[in-house]
């Protein structure tokens, strides 16, 4: 038995991405078959390890000695590709595990993607492998590839079509297609890709763990991730943290809608948060940029690869066409990319360079005088580059032709990037113009919107923070089941520091009347029964009543008529404040509880003005998030109104988050609406709440 | 004097786009000078008319006889290019006009773009030309070009770079750069452009009129328009109407923010409507699609050119990758493009074709079985093409290579378009794959989002209607000046059928108290003074008061202390309804009044939930627009609440629109907030209004 390496994590150059020997079970002499392609690629792309084809029908495959079975191999391979089908695949996986293979790349399909039976088989094989110490990529995986070691354990046809080149980018994807789509876009822009993985069913060694295995590679500047259902978020967070610490970035594209929608159907908060709120909150917390499609995933890649300082991300737009400046300014406004205000010194210096009729500003119009005066371009760039407020540059070249020395402009732009170390991109509709700039290493875009968006992505990604790793407190083990009634909900939340309304639960009207006196002249009386969460629809909510007794009698009778066995009412203090908010919790199966904060009241779902935070979080996090609400102007006092006690609201949100974390696997949802917010210093009070726990299994 | 044709409108083949003779004033022998390039282009691109260079320094220019002056010409040219500078340009314009030239293409700059003096000169020259019967394109214009006649009266370098080809697209732009950017994007996609114009200062024969001159050309399927400030909207509307009648479309890109912002600064409605609301309302009314950037302007061009029936615009997505289907479905949801529900017959037929493990659905996953079974693609397409619910097709080809016969797939797709006459596009990240489909005439996209968006643009453009031409009623000639006080505003609006609250104006508290009795137990009392429009900020609004006398005294005293000479109060009936809306008017200098309808109340600007309609409009228009509000769910009764009298709200909006049209040049703005909407059948009532007219000049 030869040596075995299992230190996959944090060791990108080791076993996984550069195995000493690779067995190919189901090896084919035909490079266009699944069992032949990896062998072809490994030989073609310079893999230095040993390739061990296995096929009982052959003694030689693609010029290599072929073995009849695993047992016949001269050594235990570090990696094995499983390219046989059906039961043979399962047998091969088990045999590899038992033999001491480190990683199996299971290309065979017929597992979880086919239904429950396939899933059960897959689970069993993963358990078997894990017990034996083997990791599985797949099954149903296109495979992994390292274009630095030549270990291309991958059957995609793409590397026949578009020649690989080692470079500072990694692609990890659940889907095979979604791994090669960004690959080809990057390669056609001249950017190199070092690692590429497509994990198919993603059953064991998945996308997050692969990202983590790559994050420590000093050469990698950008990790692109495609998932349809994210597993192991903590590993992805760790990968993002490790990458960010050395200036590299993670960009993620999620295909399809999340599972949150279904899980949270019972709660208003779930519907309100939207299906992707948990993922957005997770990505934001861990400084991972989100892309909306494959094009977007690679849009800023050239900027990430160059890694020039972002500074404050203020852009300067210049062009020899006024319209391009106008269109770029429009795009910048849409994207939220700030344009730099130029210093007086810059304006004066530009005025000395530009022709008399041109005005120095941002966007800067070089006018057609650029024609026949290429030196002007260089002078202008130097002046702008020295302005401390000019952080990033977009140059629009809408038209070229006689009089424009485009290669010279391109060389000037490239020189500028070296001398001033400020990001610079070019937008040009004409292919030949882009090619001239690309040849000098200047990132180019067809559309001004894409160019502006790339600058925004680059600056925004830089501005994101990556939260510290937190260790979660232990969960509460003794928890209620199902829907809690209002009183039980309020009491439970109060124990976690959520400020709830002064209230009492009464079983008869006389008691209600007596308690009501202690709450003031007017009170709130509500029917209280877990089975009737939508109280107002049943006439069970009486607000601002002076006849508490009558209201209680009414509620008790109504509850009885609805079949509630032990009718009760909640009598509560009548609270008035400046504005109604809502706080809620919905729980993502993978990412855990998120707290939703927003405008409350009866129109909460129509207003749909909410922000979401992954629990737990700090008061500062909550305050920052609150500023993103449409109703944020109310916070500091809108049009002469009083300022809101937003600090107290943030504290209540934090308390709710802590409650959710303490019940993270048992909780279904929390709806608190309205949360009445008083003037600054006077607090907030939750006047209604419904907590729902899972039903016992 | 030779014959002269002035029938520019509706005669695309005539004078303007194919003049019998073109004089070039300031002709140059150098094709790379402004005065030389049009001559070069016209000779190169087969212009059949006579080219008449004028330059006192030369006897020959680019092989043509050169004349010393206009007077020396052997004929009166239909068109003249003015390529001389400064005073010579002005002199040449005047001379051309006096001589009987039909159209002058003024490339010379130094006019309105340089300031007030230049603008005055420009205005004077336009007046001079118009009087003489000559039209001016420009000044400061890159010029016009017809690639069918070869009349390229245009100095852009672009036609040196990218060879023209006649085709069914026209580009009319104020900016030179913005005319050639879409040109190069179209040409690099293999699409032909017949007309191209860049009007520079757009002082006379402008973008809208040029579009109109093109709209009747039966070959033109698509007119692309770029403006920074739209002039002559009625002509553009007419062009869109003529084009639409024969199935052609207009797409418009506007650069820069509109002037509305500044003009409407005084009114809440103006701020609320947003800078571009008037333009959006105008474009929607006239069935003109709006693009957000140059890329977007040409994004669906291939679909427009093919002109296949849209039917109901339901798309089918198919790919041999599940991820592409997922990503396309995501993009379709974002774009609002409906995916077709396939009929049972289609599902069954597909099940017979697809491999066992694939599921027939939309998106349709052909799986990797497409490899080595190209016939399946054709069979599947035929089945889908026969489904009456499948209107448009998107095929995702994320990867190619050995086993994929891409040229055959491309031929199959092209055949399908011919046989089924349904729009079909392909998305493929790989350049060579796109090229194979493009070669067969199949529109292709790099990104799935762009492909989906193109289908949406094409379907949406088809669904737009083009309003009938309306003749506006005459304007009111006797109108007030400046800001009207509440009472005057309400009374004026009431005369146009706007339902306003029952109210009275009183000058003393006793009178107020007496009137109040006729309005019920509780009333509203407000201070009334035109100079104090923001009443509540001065404590001048008393709602639901029983002591009308006290409230009136308070208001009168407060008004006196604010320096109001004749203090008055409005006493009004206390109105209660289901929800507060707002209605307002803001007036665009070019497009006229727009009516803004939205949620009302004190938080109106925070909520910012409004729709805008170009006045005048119908009740149906208003009802349709209301359904676009975020608060639209309230209309039919939300969560057991009563339905709103939305019909009455729409009627009030129509009345307001008619009022605005009757005062279209004198009105500045109207703010009516709140407009209290009652339950269905009970009407609406405007309880506060401010009308502002222009101050006398």
mmCIF file of C-alpha atoms in Angstrom, chain B residues 145-371:
data_model
loop_
_atom_site.group_PDB
_atom_site.id
_atom_site.type_symbol
_atom_site.label_atom_id
_atom_site.label_comp_id
_atom_site.label_asym_id
_atom_site.label_seq_id
_atom_site.Cartn_x
_atom_site.Cartn_y
_atom_site.Cartn_z
ATOM 1 C CA UNK B 145 -26.837 58.603 -44.622
ATOM 2 C CA UNK B 146 -28.892 56.346 -46.847
ATOM 3 C CA UNK B 147 -27.177 53.054 -47.549
ATOM 4 C CA UNK B 148 -29.723 52.203 -50.208
ATOM 5 C CA UNK B 149 -29.116 55.314 -52.335
ATOM 6 C CA UNK B 150 -25.508 55.798 -51.288
ATOM 7 C CA UNK B 151 -26.313 59.335 -50.201
ATOM 8 C CA UNK B 152 -23.907 59.313 -47.264
ATOM 9 C CA UNK B 153 -23.902 62.971 -46.276
ATOM 10 C CA UNK B 154 -22.135 62.087 -43.070
ATOM 11 C CA UNK B 155 -18.587 62.466 -41.774
ATOM 12 C CA UNK B 156 -18.436 59.665 -39.239
ATOM 13 C CA UNK B 157 -15.303 57.559 -39.478
ATOM 14 C CA UNK B 158 -17.442 54.509 -38.723
ATOM 15 C CA UNK B 159 -18.297 53.697 -42.330
ATOM 16 C CA UNK B 160 -14.572 53.433 -43.045
ATOM 17 C CA UNK B 161 -14.334 50.888 -40.238
ATOM 18 C CA UNK B 162 -17.472 48.826 -40.584
ATOM 19 C CA UNK B 163 -18.834 48.336 -44.093
ATOM 20 C CA UNK B 164 -22.470 49.398 -44.507
ATOM 21 C CA UNK B 165 -25.153 47.006 -45.730
ATOM 22 C CA UNK B 166 -28.677 48.020 -46.659
ATOM 23 C CA UNK B 167 -31.290 46.512 -44.401
ATOM 24 C CA UNK B 168 -34.597 47.017 -42.627
ATOM 25 C CA UNK B 169 -33.350 49.209 -39.774
ATOM 26 C CA UNK B 170 -33.090 52.986 -39.415
ATOM 27 C CA UNK B 171 -31.198 54.916 -36.755
ATOM 28 C CA UNK B 172 -32.045 58.542 -35.997
ATOM 29 C CA UNK B 173 -30.094 60.198 -33.245
ATOM 30 C CA UNK B 174 -29.249 63.612 -31.946
ATOM 31 C CA UNK B 175 -25.756 62.442 -31.052
ATOM 32 C CA UNK B 176 -23.252 61.289 -33.645
ATOM 33 C CA UNK B 177 -21.719 58.702 -31.334
ATOM 34 C CA UNK B 178 -25.139 57.391 -30.372
ATOM 35 C CA UNK B 179 -25.952 56.928 -34.063
ATOM 36 C CA UNK B 180 -22.912 54.824 -34.868
ATOM 37 C CA UNK B 181 -22.830 52.763 -31.646
ATOM 38 C CA UNK B 182 -26.069 50.930 -32.476
ATOM 39 C CA UNK B 183 -24.898 50.827 -36.112
ATOM 40 C CA UNK B 184 -21.771 48.873 -35.280
ATOM 41 C CA UNK B 185 -23.592 46.529 -32.888
ATOM 42 C CA UNK B 186 -26.151 45.771 -35.592
ATOM 43 C CA UNK B 187 -23.619 45.364 -38.367
ATOM 44 C CA UNK B 188 -21.446 43.047 -36.249
ATOM 45 C CA UNK B 189 -24.556 40.907 -35.800
ATOM 46 C CA UNK B 190 -24.995 40.837 -39.536
ATOM 47 C CA UNK B 191 -27.997 43.156 -39.605
ATOM 48 C CA UNK B 192 -28.319 45.823 -42.250
ATOM 49 C CA UNK B 193 -29.051 49.499 -41.706
ATOM 50 C CA UNK B 194 -30.767 51.528 -44.408
ATOM 51 C CA UNK B 195 -30.918 55.021 -42.895
ATOM 52 C CA UNK B 196 -28.748 56.702 -40.309
ATOM 53 C CA UNK B 197 -28.945 60.288 -39.125
ATOM 54 C CA UNK B 198 -27.245 62.329 -36.426
ATOM 55 C CA UNK B 199 -28.740 65.794 -36.093
ATOM 56 C CA UNK B 200 -26.344 67.432 -33.640
ATOM 57 C CA UNK B 201 -28.032 70.568 -32.360
ATOM 58 C CA UNK B 202 -31.290 69.272 -33.869
ATOM 59 C CA UNK B 203 -32.369 72.831 -34.619
ATOM 60 C CA UNK B 204 -34.763 72.293 -37.519
ATOM 61 C CA UNK B 205 -35.199 69.013 -39.383
ATOM 62 C CA UNK B 206 -34.862 66.923 -36.250
ATOM 63 C CA UNK B 207 -34.956 63.390 -35.045
ATOM 64 C CA UNK B 208 -38.747 63.111 -34.853
ATOM 65 C CA UNK B 209 -39.293 64.473 -38.352
ATOM 66 C CA UNK B 210 -36.577 62.244 -39.759
ATOM 67 C CA UNK B 211 -38.223 59.241 -38.123
ATOM 68 C CA UNK B 212 -41.456 60.290 -39.732
ATOM 69 C CA UNK B 213 -39.791 60.573 -43.144
ATOM 70 C CA UNK B 214 -38.610 56.973 -42.750
ATOM 71 C CA UNK B 215 -41.757 55.464 -41.266
ATOM 72 C CA UNK B 216 -43.468 55.013 -44.618
ATOM 73 C CA UNK B 217 -40.605 53.033 -46.152
ATOM 74 C CA UNK B 218 -42.111 49.571 -46.450
ATOM 75 C CA UNK B 219 -38.746 47.908 -46.040
ATOM 76 C CA UNK B 220 -38.075 49.474 -42.639
ATOM 77 C CA UNK B 221 -39.060 47.165 -39.778
ATOM 78 C CA UNK B 222 -37.353 48.988 -36.927
ATOM 79 C CA UNK B 223 -36.584 52.624 -36.203
ATOM 80 C CA UNK B 224 -34.094 53.251 -33.408
ATOM 81 C CA UNK B 225 -34.168 56.715 -31.881
ATOM 82 C CA UNK B 226 -31.679 58.399 -29.560
ATOM 83 C CA UNK B 227 -32.568 61.736 -28.016
ATOM 84 C CA UNK B 228 -31.250 63.818 -25.179
ATOM 85 C CA UNK B 229 -34.073 66.320 -25.384
ATOM 86 C CA UNK B 230 -37.128 65.308 -27.340
ATOM 87 C CA UNK B 231 -38.621 67.896 -29.690
ATOM 88 C CA UNK B 232 -41.752 67.536 -31.831
ATOM 89 C CA UNK B 233 -43.303 64.632 -29.925
ATOM 90 C CA UNK B 234 -46.377 64.698 -32.169
ATOM 91 C CA UNK B 235 -44.237 63.867 -35.191
ATOM 92 C CA UNK B 236 -42.570 61.010 -33.358
ATOM 93 C CA UNK B 237 -45.984 59.741 -32.323
ATOM 94 C CA UNK B 238 -47.107 59.918 -35.939
ATOM 95 C CA UNK B 239 -43.996 58.044 -37.056
ATOM 96 C CA UNK B 240 -44.700 55.337 -34.482
ATOM 97 C CA UNK B 241 -48.319 55.118 -35.617
ATOM 98 C CA UNK B 242 -47.434 54.812 -39.293
ATOM 99 C CA UNK B 243 -44.748 52.246 -38.521
ATOM 100 C CA UNK B 244 -47.014 50.189 -36.265
ATOM 101 C CA UNK B 245 -49.797 50.118 -38.843
ATOM 102 C CA UNK B 246 -47.568 48.042 -41.058
ATOM 103 C CA UNK B 247 -45.982 46.032 -38.255
ATOM 104 C CA UNK B 248 -42.786 48.043 -37.821
ATOM 105 C CA UNK B 249 -41.645 49.343 -34.442
ATOM 106 C CA UNK B 250 -39.920 52.311 -32.857
ATOM 107 C CA UNK B 251 -37.491 51.863 -29.942
ATOM 108 C CA UNK B 252 -36.190 54.922 -28.139
ATOM 109 C CA UNK B 253 -33.235 55.592 -25.879
ATOM 110 C CA UNK B 254 -33.096 58.830 -23.956
ATOM 111 C CA UNK B 255 -29.770 60.000 -22.604
ATOM 112 C CA UNK B 256 -29.597 62.201 -19.541
ATOM 113 C CA UNK B 257 -32.248 63.253 -17.108
ATOM 114 C CA UNK B 258 -35.210 65.277 -18.206
ATOM 115 C CA UNK B 259 -35.908 68.913 -17.566
ATOM 116 C CA UNK B 260 -39.053 68.070 -15.662
ATOM 117 C CA UNK B 261 -37.270 67.899 -12.325
ATOM 118 C CA UNK B 262 -36.340 71.543 -12.257
ATOM 119 C CA UNK B 263 -39.624 72.768 -13.702
ATOM 120 C CA UNK B 264 -41.693 70.923 -11.164
ATOM 121 C CA UNK B 265 -39.577 71.527 -8.095
ATOM 122 C CA UNK B 266 -42.320 73.516 -6.414
ATOM 123 C CA UNK B 267 -44.898 70.728 -6.432
ATOM 124 C CA UNK B 268 -44.973 67.456 -4.539
ATOM 125 C CA UNK B 269 -46.431 65.821 -7.600
ATOM 126 C CA UNK B 270 -43.441 66.735 -9.723
ATOM 127 C CA UNK B 271 -40.999 65.214 -7.262
ATOM 128 C CA UNK B 272 -43.206 62.175 -6.911
ATOM 129 C CA UNK B 273 -43.715 61.512 -10.603
ATOM 130 C CA UNK B 274 -39.991 61.303 -11.162
ATOM 131 C CA UNK B 275 -38.044 62.962 -13.899
ATOM 132 C CA UNK B 276 -38.952 60.571 -16.650
ATOM 133 C CA UNK B 277 -42.605 59.947 -15.941
ATOM 134 C CA UNK B 278 -43.844 62.179 -18.731
ATOM 135 C CA UNK B 279 -41.625 60.521 -21.299
ATOM 136 C CA UNK B 280 -42.619 57.047 -20.113
ATOM 137 C CA UNK B 281 -46.283 58.001 -20.311
ATOM 138 C CA UNK B 282 -45.780 59.448 -23.791
ATOM 139 C CA UNK B 283 -43.927 56.400 -25.089
ATOM 140 C CA UNK B 284 -46.456 54.008 -23.645
ATOM 141 C CA UNK B 285 -49.324 55.906 -25.209
ATOM 142 C CA UNK B 286 -47.728 55.777 -28.616
ATOM 143 C CA UNK B 287 -46.515 52.207 -28.502
ATOM 144 C CA UNK B 288 -42.838 53.140 -28.485
ATOM 145 C CA UNK B 289 -40.549 50.749 -26.642
ATOM 146 C CA UNK B 290 -38.007 52.331 -24.340
ATOM 147 C CA UNK B 291 -34.429 51.081 -24.120
ATOM 148 C CA UNK B 292 -32.189 51.753 -21.160
ATOM 149 C CA UNK B 293 -28.862 51.785 -23.002
ATOM 150 C CA UNK B 294 -27.379 51.306 -26.451
ATOM 151 C CA UNK B 295 -27.025 47.565 -25.974
ATOM 152 C CA UNK B 296 -30.679 47.391 -25.020
ATOM 153 C CA UNK B 297 -31.628 49.539 -28.029
ATOM 154 C CA UNK B 298 -30.466 46.847 -30.450
ATOM 155 C CA UNK B 299 -31.040 43.831 -28.200
ATOM 156 C CA UNK B 300 -34.191 42.578 -29.931
ATOM 157 C CA UNK B 301 -33.395 43.981 -33.384
ATOM 158 C CA UNK B 302 -33.066 40.566 -35.027
ATOM 159 C CA UNK B 303 -36.530 39.621 -33.769
ATOM 160 C CA UNK B 304 -38.057 42.855 -35.007
ATOM 161 C CA UNK B 305 -36.432 42.372 -38.386
ATOM 162 C CA UNK B 306 -37.739 38.820 -38.745
ATOM 163 C CA UNK B 307 -41.178 39.981 -37.637
ATOM 164 C CA UNK B 308 -42.539 36.518 -36.834
ATOM 165 C CA UNK B 309 -45.919 36.524 -35.065
ATOM 166 C CA UNK B 310 -45.753 37.079 -31.295
ATOM 167 C CA UNK B 311 -49.171 35.542 -30.568
ATOM 168 C CA UNK B 312 -49.541 35.721 -26.779
ATOM 169 C CA UNK B 313 -45.825 35.904 -26.088
ATOM 170 C CA UNK B 314 -45.522 32.741 -24.010
ATOM 171 C CA UNK B 315 -42.017 31.338 -24.157
ATOM 172 C CA UNK B 316 -40.645 27.812 -24.147
ATOM 173 C CA UNK B 317 -37.115 27.297 -22.856
ATOM 174 C CA UNK B 318 -35.184 24.210 -23.872
ATOM 175 C CA UNK B 319 -31.612 23.143 -23.350
ATOM 176 C CA UNK B 320 -29.492 20.061 -22.908
ATOM 177 C CA UNK B 321 -28.563 21.451 -19.487
ATOM 178 C CA UNK B 322 -30.912 21.635 -16.550
ATOM 179 C CA UNK B 323 -29.042 24.630 -15.134
ATOM 180 C CA UNK B 324 -29.641 26.679 -18.275
ATOM 181 C CA UNK B 325 -33.356 25.978 -17.978
ATOM 182 C CA UNK B 326 -33.286 27.058 -14.348
ATOM 183 C CA UNK B 327 -31.356 30.235 -15.133
ATOM 184 C CA UNK B 328 -33.655 31.106 -18.038
ATOM 185 C CA UNK B 329 -36.720 30.565 -15.872
ATOM 186 C CA UNK B 330 -35.169 32.888 -13.264
ATOM 187 C CA UNK B 331 -34.504 35.494 -15.953
ATOM 188 C CA UNK B 332 -38.035 35.121 -17.336
ATOM 189 C CA UNK B 333 -39.489 35.714 -13.893
ATOM 190 C CA UNK B 334 -37.365 38.821 -13.458
ATOM 191 C CA UNK B 335 -38.358 40.105 -16.897
ATOM 192 C CA UNK B 336 -42.030 39.299 -16.473
ATOM 193 C CA UNK B 337 -41.964 36.998 -19.519
ATOM 194 C CA UNK B 338 -44.545 34.214 -19.142
ATOM 195 C CA UNK B 339 -43.403 30.650 -19.790
ATOM 196 C CA UNK B 340 -45.871 28.576 -21.803
ATOM 197 C CA UNK B 341 -47.836 25.852 -20.069
ATOM 198 C CA UNK B 342 -47.564 22.914 -22.431
ATOM 199 C CA UNK B 343 -50.670 20.988 -23.452
ATOM 200 C CA UNK B 344 -51.137 17.389 -22.337
ATOM 201 C CA UNK B 345 -50.775 16.254 -25.923
ATOM 202 C CA UNK B 346 -47.407 17.990 -26.126
ATOM 203 C CA UNK B 347 -46.221 16.440 -22.859
ATOM 204 C CA UNK B 348 -47.212 13.001 -24.060
ATOM 205 C CA UNK B 349 -45.588 13.445 -27.446
ATOM 206 C CA UNK B 350 -42.403 14.698 -25.790
ATOM 207 C CA UNK B 351 -42.375 11.725 -23.414
ATOM 208 C CA UNK B 352 -42.243 9.454 -26.441
ATOM 209 C CA UNK B 353 -39.212 11.279 -27.808
ATOM 210 C CA UNK B 354 -37.196 12.067 -24.705
ATOM 211 C CA UNK B 355 -35.053 9.461 -22.922
ATOM 212 C CA UNK B 356 -36.711 7.720 -19.988
ATOM 213 C CA UNK B 357 -35.124 9.754 -17.222
ATOM 214 C CA UNK B 358 -35.939 13.154 -18.719
ATOM 215 C CA UNK B 359 -39.157 14.903 -17.720
ATOM 216 C CA UNK B 360 -41.189 16.833 -20.246
ATOM 217 C CA UNK B 361 -41.859 20.326 -18.972
ATOM 218 C CA UNK B 362 -41.021 23.960 -19.506
ATOM 219 C CA UNK B 363 -38.111 24.635 -19.143
ATOM 220 C CA UNK B 364 -37.460 21.444 -21.090
ATOM 221 C CA UNK B 365 -34.260 19.535 -20.291
ATOM 222 C CA UNK B 366 -33.138 17.552 -23.331
ATOM 223 C CA UNK B 367 -30.325 16.109 -21.167
ATOM 224 C CA UNK B 368 -26.979 15.086 -22.567
ATOM 225 C CA UNK B 369 -28.779 12.566 -24.780
ATOM 226 C CA UNK B 370 -28.784 15.356 -27.335
ATOM 227 C CA UNK B 371 -25.208 14.171 -27.796
#
